[in-house]
Coordinates of N, CA and C in Angstrom, one line a residue:
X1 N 5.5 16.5 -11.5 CA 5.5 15.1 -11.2 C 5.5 14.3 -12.5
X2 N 6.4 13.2 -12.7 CA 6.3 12.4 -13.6 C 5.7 11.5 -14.0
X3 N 4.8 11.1 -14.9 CA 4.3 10.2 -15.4 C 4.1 9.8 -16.5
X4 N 2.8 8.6 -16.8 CA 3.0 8.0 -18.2 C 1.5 8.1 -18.4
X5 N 0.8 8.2 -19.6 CA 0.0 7.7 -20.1 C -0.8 6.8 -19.6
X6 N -2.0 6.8 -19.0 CA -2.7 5.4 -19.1 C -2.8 4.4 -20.4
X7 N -2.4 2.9 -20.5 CA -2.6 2.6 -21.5 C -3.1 1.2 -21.6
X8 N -3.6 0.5 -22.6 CA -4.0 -1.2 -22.5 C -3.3 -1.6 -23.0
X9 N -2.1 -1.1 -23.4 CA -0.7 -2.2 -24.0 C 0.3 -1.5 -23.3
X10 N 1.7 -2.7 -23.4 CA 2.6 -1.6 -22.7 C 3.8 -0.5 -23.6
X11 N 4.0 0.0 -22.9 CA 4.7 1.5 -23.6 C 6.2 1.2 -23.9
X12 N 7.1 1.8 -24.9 CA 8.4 1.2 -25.3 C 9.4 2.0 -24.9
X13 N 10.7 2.4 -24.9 CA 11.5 3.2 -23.8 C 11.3 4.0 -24.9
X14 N 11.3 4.4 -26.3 CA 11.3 5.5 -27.6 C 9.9 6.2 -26.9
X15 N 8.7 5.1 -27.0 CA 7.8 6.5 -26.5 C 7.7 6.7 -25.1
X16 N 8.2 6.2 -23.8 CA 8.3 6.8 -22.7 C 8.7 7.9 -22.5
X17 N 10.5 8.3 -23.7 CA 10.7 9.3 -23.8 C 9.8 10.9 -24.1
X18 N 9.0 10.1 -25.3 CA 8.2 11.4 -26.2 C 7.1 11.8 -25.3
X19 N 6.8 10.6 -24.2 CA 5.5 11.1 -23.6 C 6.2 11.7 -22.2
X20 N 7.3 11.1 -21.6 CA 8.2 12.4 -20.7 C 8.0 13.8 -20.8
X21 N 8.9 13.7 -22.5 CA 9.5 15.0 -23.2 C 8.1 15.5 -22.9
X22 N 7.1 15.4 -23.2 CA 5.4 16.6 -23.4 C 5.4 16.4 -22.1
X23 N 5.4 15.9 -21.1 CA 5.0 16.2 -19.9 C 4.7 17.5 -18.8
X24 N 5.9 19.0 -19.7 CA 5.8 19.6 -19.1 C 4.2 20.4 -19.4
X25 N 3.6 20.4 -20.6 CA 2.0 20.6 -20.8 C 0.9 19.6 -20.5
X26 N 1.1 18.4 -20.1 CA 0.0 17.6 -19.4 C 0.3 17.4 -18.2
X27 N 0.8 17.6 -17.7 CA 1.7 17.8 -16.0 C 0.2 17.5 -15.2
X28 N -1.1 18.5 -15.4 CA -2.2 18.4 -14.5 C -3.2 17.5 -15.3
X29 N -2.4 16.8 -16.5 CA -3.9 15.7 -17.2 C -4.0 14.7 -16.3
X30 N -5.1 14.4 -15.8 CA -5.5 13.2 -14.9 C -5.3 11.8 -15.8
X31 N -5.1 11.9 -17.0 CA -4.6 11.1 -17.6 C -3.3 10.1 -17.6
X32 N -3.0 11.0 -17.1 CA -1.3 10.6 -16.7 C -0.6 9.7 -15.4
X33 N -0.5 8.5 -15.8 CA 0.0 7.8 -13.8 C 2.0 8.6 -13.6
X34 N 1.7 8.7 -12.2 CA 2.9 9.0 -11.9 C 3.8 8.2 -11.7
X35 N 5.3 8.2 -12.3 CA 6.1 7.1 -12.2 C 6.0 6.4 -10.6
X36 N 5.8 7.2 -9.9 CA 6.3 6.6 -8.3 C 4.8 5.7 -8.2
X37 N 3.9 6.0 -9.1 CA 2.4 4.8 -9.0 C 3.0 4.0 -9.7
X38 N 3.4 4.0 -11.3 CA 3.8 2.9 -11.7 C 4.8 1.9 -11.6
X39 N 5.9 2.4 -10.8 CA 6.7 1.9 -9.9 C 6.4 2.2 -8.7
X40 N 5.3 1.4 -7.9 CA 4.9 1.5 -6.1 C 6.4 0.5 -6.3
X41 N 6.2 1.1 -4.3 CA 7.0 0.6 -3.4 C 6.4 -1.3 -3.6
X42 N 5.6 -2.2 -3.6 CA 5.0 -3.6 -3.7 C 5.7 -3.6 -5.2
X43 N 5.4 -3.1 -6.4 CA 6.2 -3.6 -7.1 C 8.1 -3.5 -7.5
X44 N 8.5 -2.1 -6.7 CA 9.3 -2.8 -6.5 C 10.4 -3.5 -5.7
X45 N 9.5 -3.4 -4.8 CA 10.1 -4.5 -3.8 C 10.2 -5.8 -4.5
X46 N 9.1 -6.2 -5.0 CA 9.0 -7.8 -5.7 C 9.7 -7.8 -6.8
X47 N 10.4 -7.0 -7.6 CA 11.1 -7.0 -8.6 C 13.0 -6.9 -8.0
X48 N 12.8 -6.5 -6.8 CA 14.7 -5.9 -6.7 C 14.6 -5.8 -5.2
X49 N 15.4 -5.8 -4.5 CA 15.9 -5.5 -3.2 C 15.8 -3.7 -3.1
X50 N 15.2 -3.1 -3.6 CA 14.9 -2.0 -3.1 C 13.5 -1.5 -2.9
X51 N 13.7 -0.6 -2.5 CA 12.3 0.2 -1.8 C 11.4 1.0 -2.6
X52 N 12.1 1.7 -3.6 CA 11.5 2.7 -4.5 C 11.8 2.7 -5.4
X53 N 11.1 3.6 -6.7 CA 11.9 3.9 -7.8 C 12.8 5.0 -7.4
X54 N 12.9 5.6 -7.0 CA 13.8 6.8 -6.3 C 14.9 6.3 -5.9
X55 N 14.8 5.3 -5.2 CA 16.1 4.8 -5.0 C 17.1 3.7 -5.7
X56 N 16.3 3.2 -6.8 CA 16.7 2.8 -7.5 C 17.5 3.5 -8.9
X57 N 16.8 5.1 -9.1 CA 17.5 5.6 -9.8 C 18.7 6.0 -9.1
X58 N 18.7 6.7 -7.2 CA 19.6 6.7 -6.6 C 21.0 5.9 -7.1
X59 N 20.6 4.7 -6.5 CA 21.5 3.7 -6.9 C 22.1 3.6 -8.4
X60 N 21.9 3.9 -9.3 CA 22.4 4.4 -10.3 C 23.0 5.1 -10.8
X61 N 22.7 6.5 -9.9 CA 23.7 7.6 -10.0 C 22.9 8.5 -11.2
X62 N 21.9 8.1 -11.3 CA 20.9 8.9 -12.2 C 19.8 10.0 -11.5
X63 N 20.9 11.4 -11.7 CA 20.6 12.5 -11.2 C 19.4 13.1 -12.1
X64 N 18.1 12.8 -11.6 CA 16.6 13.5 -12.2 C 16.1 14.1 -11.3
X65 N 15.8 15.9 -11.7 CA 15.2 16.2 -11.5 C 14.0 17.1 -11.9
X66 N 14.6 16.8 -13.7 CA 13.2 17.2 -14.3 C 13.3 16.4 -15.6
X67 N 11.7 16.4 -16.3 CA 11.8 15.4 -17.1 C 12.5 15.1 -18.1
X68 N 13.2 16.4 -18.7 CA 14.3 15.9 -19.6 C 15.4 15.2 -18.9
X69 N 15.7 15.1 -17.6 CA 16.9 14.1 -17.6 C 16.6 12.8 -17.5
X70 N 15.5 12.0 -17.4 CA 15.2 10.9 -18.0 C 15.7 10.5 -19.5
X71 N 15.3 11.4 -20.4 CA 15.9 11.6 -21.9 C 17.2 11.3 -22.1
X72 N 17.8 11.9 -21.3 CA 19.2 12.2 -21.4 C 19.9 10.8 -20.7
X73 N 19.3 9.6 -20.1 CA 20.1 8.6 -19.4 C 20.2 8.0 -20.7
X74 N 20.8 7.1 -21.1 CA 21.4 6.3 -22.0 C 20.4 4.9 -21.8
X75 N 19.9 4.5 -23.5 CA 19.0 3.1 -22.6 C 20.0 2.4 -22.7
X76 N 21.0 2.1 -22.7 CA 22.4 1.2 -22.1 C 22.7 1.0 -21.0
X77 N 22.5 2.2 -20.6 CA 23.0 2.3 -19.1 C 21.7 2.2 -18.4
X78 N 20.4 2.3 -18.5 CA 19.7 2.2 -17.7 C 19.5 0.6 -18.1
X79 N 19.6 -0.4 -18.9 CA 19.3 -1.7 -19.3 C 20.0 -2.2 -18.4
X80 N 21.7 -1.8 -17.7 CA 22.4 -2.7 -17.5 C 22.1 -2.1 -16.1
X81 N 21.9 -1.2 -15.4 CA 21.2 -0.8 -14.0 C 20.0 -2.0 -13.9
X82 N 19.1 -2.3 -14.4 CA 18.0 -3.0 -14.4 C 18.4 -4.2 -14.5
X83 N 19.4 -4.5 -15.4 CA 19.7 -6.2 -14.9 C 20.2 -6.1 -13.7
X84 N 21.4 -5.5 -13.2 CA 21.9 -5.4 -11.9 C 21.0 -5.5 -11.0
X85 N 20.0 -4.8 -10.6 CA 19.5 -4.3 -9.3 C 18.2 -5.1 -9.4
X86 N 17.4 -5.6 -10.6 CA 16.3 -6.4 -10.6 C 16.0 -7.6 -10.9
X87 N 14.9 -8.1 -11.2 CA 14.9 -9.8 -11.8 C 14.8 -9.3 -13.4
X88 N 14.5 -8.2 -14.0 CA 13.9 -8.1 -15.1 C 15.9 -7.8 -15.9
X89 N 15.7 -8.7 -17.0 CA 16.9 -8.2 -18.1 C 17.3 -6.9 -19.1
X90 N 16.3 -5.6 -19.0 CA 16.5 -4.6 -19.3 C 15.3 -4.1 -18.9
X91 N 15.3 -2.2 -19.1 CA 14.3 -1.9 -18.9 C 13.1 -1.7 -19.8
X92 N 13.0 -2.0 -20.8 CA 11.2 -2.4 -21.6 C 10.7 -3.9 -20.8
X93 N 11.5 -4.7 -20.3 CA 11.0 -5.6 -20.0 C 10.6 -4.8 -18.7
X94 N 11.0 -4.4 -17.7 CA 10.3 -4.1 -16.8 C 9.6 -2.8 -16.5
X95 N 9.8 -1.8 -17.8 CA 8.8 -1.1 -17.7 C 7.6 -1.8 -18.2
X96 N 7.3 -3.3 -19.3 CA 6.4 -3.5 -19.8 C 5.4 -4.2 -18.5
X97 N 6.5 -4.7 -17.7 CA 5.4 -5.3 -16.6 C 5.3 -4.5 -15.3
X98 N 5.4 -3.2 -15.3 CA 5.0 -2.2 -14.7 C 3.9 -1.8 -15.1
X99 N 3.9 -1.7 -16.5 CA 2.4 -1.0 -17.5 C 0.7 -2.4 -17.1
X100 N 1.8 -3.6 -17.3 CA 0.7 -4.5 -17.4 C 0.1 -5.3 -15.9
X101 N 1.0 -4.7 -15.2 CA 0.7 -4.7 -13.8 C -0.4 -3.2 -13.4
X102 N -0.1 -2.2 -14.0 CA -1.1 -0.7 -13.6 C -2.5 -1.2 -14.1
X103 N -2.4 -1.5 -15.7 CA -3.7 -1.7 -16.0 C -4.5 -3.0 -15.5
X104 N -3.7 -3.8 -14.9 CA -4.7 -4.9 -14.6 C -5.2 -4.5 -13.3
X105 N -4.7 -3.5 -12.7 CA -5.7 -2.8 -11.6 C -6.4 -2.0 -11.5
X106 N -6.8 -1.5 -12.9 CA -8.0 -0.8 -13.3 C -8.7 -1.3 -13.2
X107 N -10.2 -0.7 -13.0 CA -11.3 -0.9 -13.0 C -11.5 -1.0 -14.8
X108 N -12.1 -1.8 -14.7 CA -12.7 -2.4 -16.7 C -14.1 -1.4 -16.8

């Protein structure tokens, strides 16, 4: 399963990558949110006319099925996917308000 770091700031596509890339050894850290939490279905519905992040990479044509092929997308091509299909103008901007959307549903 994929995920990111818990964090109080948000995370940049350079270290999304490095923290991907290690994922195959913290795979079971409870530390870790899974992309499909940090992209729920509420956010991104309110960001794009789709349903999931799943389907959004669908719609892309961004074939993942393990964490290195996230590495391997191009942040060009995933920037210009994210303007297309969302309100957000690349993806740091909407991964950043994914990040700062997770943490303000933490418990403090």
């Amino acid at each position: 399963m994929l995920g990111l770091k818990k964090r109080n700031k948000p995370i940049s596509f350079d270290e999304l990558l490095i923290e991907l890339q290690g994922m195959k050894t913290n795979a079971g850290n409870p530390d870790h949110v899974p992309l499909e939490i940090l992209f729920n279905e509420a956010f991104m519905s309110g960001c794009s006319s789709l349903a999931s992040f799943e389907e959004f990479l669908r719609k892309g044509n961004f074939s993942i099925s393990t964490i290195e092929d996230i590495g391997g997308i191009p942040e060009e091509l995933l920037d210009r996917h994210v303007d297309r299909e969302t309100r957000f103008a690349n993806w740091k901007s909407m991964l950043d308000q994914a990040n700062a959307e997770y943490a303000a549903q933490q418990p403090r």
